[in-house]
CSV table of C-alpha atoms in Angstrom, one decimal:
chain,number,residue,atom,x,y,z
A,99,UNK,CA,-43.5,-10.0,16.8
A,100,UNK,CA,-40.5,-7.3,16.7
A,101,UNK,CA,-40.8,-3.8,17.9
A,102,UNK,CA,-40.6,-2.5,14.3
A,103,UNK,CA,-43.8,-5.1,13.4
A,104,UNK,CA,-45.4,-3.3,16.5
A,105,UNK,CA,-45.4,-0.1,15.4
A,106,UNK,CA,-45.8,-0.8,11.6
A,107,UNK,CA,-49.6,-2.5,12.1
A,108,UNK,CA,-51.2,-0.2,14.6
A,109,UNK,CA,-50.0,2.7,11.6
A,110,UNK,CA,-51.4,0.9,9.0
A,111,UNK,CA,-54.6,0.3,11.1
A,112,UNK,CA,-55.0,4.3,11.9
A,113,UNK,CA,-54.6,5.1,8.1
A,114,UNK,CA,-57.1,2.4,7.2
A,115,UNK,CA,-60.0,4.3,9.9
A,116,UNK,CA,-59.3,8.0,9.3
A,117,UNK,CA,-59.6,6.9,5.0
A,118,UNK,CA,-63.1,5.1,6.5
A,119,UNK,CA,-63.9,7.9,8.7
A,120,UNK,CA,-63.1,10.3,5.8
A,121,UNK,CA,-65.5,8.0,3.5
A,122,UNK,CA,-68.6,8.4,6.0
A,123,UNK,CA,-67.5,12.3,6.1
A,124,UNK,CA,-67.5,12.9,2.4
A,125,UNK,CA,-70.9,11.1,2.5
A,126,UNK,CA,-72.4,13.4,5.1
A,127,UNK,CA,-71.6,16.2,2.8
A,128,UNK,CA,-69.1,18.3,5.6
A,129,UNK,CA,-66.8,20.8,3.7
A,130,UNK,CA,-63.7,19.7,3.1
A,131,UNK,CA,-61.7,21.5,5.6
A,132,UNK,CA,-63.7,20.7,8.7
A,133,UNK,CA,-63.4,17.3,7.6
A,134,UNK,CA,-59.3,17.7,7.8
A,135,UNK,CA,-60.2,19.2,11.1
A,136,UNK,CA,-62.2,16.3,12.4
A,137,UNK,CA,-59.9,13.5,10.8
A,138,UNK,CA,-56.7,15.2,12.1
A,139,UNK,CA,-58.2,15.1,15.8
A,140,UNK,CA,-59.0,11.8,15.2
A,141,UNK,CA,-55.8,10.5,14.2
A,142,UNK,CA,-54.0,12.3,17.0
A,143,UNK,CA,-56.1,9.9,19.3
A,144,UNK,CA,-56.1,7.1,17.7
A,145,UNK,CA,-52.3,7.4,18.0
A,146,UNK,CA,-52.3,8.1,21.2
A,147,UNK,CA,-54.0,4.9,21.7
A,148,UNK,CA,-52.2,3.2,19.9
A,149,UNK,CA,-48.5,4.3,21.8
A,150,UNK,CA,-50.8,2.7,24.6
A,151,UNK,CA,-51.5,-0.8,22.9
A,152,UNK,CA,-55.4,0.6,22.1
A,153,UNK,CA,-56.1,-0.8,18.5
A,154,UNK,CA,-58.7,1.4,16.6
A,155,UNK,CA,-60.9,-1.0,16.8
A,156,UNK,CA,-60.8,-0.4,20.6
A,157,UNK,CA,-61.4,3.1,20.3
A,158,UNK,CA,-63.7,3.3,17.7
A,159,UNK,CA,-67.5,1.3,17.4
A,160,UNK,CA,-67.8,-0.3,14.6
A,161,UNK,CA,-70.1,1.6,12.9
A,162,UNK,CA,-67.9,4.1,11.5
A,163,UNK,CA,-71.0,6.3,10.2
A,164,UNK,CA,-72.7,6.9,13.7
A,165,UNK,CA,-69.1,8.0,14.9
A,166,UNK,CA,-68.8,10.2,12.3
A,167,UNK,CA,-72.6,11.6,13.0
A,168,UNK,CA,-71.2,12.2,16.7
A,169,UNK,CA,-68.3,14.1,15.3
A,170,UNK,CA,-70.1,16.6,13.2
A,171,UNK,CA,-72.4,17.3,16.7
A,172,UNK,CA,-70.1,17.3,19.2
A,173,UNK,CA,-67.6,19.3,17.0
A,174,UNK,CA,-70.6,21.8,15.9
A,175,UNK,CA,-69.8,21.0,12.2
A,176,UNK,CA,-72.2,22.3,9.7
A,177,UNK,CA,-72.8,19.7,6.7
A,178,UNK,CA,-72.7,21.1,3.0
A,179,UNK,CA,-76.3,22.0,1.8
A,180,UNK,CA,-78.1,19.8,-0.5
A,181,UNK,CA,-79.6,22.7,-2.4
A,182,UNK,CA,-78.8,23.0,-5.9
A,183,UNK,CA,-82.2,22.5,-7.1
A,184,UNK,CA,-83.6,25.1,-4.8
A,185,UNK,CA,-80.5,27.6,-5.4
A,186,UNK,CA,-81.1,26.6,-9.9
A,187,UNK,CA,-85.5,25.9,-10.0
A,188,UNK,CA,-85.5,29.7,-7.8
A,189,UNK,CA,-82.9,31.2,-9.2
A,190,UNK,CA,-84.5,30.3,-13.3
A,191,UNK,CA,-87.9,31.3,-12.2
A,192,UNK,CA,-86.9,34.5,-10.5
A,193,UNK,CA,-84.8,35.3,-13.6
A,194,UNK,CA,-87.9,34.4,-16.0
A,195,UNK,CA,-90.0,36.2,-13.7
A,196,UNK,CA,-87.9,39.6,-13.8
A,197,UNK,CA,-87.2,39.8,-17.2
A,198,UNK,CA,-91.2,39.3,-18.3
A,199,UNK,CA,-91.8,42.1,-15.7
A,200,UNK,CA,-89.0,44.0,-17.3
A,201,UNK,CA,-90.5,43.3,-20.9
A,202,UNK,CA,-93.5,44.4,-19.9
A,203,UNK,CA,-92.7,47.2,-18.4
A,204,UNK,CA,-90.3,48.5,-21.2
A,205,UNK,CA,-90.8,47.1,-24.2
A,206,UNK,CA,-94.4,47.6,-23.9
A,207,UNK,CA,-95.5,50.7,-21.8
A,208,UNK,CA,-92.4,52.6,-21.4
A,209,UNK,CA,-90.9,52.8,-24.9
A,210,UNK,CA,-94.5,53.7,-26.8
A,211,UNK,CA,-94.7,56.6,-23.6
A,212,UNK,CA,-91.4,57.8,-24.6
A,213,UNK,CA,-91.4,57.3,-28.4
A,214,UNK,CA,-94.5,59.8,-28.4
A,215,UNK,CA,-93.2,61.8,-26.4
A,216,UNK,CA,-90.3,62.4,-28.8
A,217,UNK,CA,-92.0,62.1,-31.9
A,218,UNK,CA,-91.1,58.6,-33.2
A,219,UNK,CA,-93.7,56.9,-34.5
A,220,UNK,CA,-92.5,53.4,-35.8
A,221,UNK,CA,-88.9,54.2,-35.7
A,222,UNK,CA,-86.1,53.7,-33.3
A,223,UNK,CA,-82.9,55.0,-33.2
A,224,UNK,CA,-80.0,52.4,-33.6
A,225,UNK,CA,-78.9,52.7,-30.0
A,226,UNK,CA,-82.8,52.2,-29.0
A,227,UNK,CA,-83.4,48.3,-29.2
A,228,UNK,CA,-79.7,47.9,-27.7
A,229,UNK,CA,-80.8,50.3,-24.2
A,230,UNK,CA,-83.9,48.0,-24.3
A,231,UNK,CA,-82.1,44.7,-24.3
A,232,UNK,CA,-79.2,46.3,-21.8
A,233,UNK,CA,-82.5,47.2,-19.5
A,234,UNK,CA,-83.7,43.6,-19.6
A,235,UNK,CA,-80.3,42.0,-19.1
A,236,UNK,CA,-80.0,44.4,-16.4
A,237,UNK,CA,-83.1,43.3,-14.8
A,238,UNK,CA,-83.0,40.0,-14.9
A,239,UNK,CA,-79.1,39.9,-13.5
A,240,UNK,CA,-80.3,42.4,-10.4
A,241,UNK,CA,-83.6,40.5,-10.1
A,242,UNK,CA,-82.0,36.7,-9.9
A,243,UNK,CA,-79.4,38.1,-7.6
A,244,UNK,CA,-81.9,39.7,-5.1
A,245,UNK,CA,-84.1,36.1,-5.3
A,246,UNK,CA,-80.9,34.4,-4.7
A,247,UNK,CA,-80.2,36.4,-1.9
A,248,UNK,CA,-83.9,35.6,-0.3
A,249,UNK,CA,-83.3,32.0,-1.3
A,250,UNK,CA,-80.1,31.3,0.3
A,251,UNK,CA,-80.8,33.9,3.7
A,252,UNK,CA,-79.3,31.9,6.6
A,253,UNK,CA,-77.5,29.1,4.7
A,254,UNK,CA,-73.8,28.2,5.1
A,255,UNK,CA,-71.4,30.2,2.2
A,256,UNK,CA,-74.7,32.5,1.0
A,257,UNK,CA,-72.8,35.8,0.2
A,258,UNK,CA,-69.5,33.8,-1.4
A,259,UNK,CA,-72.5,32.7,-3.5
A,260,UNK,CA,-73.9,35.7,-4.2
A,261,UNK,CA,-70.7,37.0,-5.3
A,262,UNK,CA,-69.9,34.3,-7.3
A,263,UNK,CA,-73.2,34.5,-9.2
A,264,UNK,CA,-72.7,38.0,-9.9
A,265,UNK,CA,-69.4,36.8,-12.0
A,266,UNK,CA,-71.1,33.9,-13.3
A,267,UNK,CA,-74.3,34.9,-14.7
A,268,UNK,CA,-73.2,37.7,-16.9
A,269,UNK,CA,-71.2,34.7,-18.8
A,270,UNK,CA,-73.9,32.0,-18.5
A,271,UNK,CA,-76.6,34.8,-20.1
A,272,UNK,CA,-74.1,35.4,-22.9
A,273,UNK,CA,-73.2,32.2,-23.8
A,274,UNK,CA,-77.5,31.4,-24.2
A,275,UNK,CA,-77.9,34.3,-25.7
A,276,UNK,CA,-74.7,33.6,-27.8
A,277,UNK,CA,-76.2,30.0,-28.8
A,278,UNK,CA,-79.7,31.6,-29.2
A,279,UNK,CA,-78.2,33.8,-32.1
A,280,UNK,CA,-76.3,30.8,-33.5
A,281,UNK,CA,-79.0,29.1,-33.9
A,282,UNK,CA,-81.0,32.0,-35.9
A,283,UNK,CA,-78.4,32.4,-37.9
A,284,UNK,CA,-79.2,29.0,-39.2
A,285,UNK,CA,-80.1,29.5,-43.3
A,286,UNK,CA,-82.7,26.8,-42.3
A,287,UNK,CA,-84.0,28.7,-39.6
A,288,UNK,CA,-87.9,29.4,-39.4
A,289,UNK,CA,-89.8,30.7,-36.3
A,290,UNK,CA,-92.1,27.8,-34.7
A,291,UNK,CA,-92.8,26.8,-31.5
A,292,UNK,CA,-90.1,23.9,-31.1
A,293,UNK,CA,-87.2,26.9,-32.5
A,294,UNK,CA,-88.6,29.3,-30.0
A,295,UNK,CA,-88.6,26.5,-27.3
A,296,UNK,CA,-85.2,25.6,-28.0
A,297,UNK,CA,-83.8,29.4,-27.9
A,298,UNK,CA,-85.2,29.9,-24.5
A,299,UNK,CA,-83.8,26.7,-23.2
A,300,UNK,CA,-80.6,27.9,-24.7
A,301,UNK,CA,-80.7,30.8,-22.6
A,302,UNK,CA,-81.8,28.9,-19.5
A,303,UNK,CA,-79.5,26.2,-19.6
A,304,UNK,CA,-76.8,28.9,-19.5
A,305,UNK,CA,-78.2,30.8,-16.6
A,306,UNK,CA,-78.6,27.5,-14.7
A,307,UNK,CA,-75.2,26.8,-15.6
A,308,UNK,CA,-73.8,29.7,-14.5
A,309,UNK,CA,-75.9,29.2,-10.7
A,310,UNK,CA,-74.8,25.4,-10.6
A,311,UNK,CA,-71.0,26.6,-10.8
A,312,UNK,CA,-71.6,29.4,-8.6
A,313,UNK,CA,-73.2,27.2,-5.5
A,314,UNK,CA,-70.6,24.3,-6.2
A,315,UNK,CA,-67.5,27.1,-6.4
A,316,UNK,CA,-68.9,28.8,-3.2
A,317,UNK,CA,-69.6,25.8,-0.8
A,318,UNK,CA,-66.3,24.0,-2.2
A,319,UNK,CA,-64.2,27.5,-1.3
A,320,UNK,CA,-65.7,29.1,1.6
A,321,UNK,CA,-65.2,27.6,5.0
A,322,UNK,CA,-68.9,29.2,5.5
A,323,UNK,CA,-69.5,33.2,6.7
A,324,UNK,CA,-72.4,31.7,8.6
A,325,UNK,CA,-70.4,29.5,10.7
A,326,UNK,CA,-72.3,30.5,13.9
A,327,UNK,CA,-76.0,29.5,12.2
A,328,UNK,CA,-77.3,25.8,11.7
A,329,UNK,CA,-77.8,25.2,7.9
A,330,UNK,CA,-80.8,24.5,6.8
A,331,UNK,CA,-81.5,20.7,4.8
């Protein structure tokens, strides 16, 4: 075999175990720049090893997943969390939760307190039902934040989330709100259980939504800002 031949197949054979190694990686769910980190360590040995006649094979078990476990230990990686549905079931209740509070509270006990207290029975200035609604919007956006706060305490990327949310849900509410509308516009419309239903799905699929992009965009852009903490599964 030539010298070139030498050189070219222990190459091909380190690009073949760091894509492998990369696989297991991706499959352990660590952010994408610890796992340049780790494979670029890696490949600097293995071609060390390799200027020394050590195949990959050599240097590596077999079992490319439990080398990759080591890695992440050793190396004091912390995995991506597994916790949309906690960060979208929590976040949907808490919103639900704050805005029937809210409803409650406004719609119900403060605005008949104040509309005696001003002399206006049965009638609402124009401005009126918009303050109400602005309230509850209000609510529910400082409400699901705070319960995504308490839902994410501890976990890798939590305030990137938090700000991210705070962009996100705004638009996700508006968009259910804005299909919600659409679909009481509809000359066929009539108010029964299954319209209702599908109005307040409209609404919660947007606020979901908006939490789903919000976790993804944070974990996928954040290195973590609580790197020193162990994540929790």
């Amino acid at each position: 075999m030539s010298r070139a031949d030498n050189k070219t197949v222990p190459g091909e054979q380190i690009d073949a175990t760091i894509a492998e190694l990369d696989r297991s990686l991706r499959r352990l769910h660590l952010t994408r720049s610890d796992r340049r980190t780790v494979l670029e360590e890696v490949r600097v040995d293995l071609q060390a090893a390799a200027d020394d006649g050590v195949s990959p094979a050599a240097l590596i078990d077999s079992d490319i997943d439990a080398f990759a476990r080591e890695a992440i230990e050793v190396g004091g990686y912390i995995p991506r969390p597994r916790d949309y549905p906690r960060v979208l079931l929590g976040g949907i209740l808490t919103a639900v939760g704050v805005v029937v509070a809210a409803y409650v509270l406004i719609v119900l006990i403060l605005t008949p307190l104040l509309s005696s207290w001003f002399t206006l029975p049965g009638s609402y200035p124009s401005a009126g039902p918009l303050l109400v609604y602005g309230a509850l919007v209000l609510a529910g956006l400082i409400g699901t934040l705070a319960g995504l706060r308490w839902l994410l305490a501890g976990r890798p990327a939590a305030r990137a989330t938090l700000r991210k949310a705070a962009l996100l849900l705004p638009i996700g509410a508006a968009a259910g709100i804005a299909g919600l509308l659409a679909v009481a516009d509809d000359p066929d419309y009539r108010t029964t259980e299954g319209t209702v239903t599908v109005q307040a799905l409209l609404v919660v699929l947007g606020v979901a939504v908006a939490l789903g992009i919000a976790r993804w965009w944070a974990l996928r852009t954040t290195s973590d800002d609580t790197t020193s903490t162990s994540a929790t599964p």
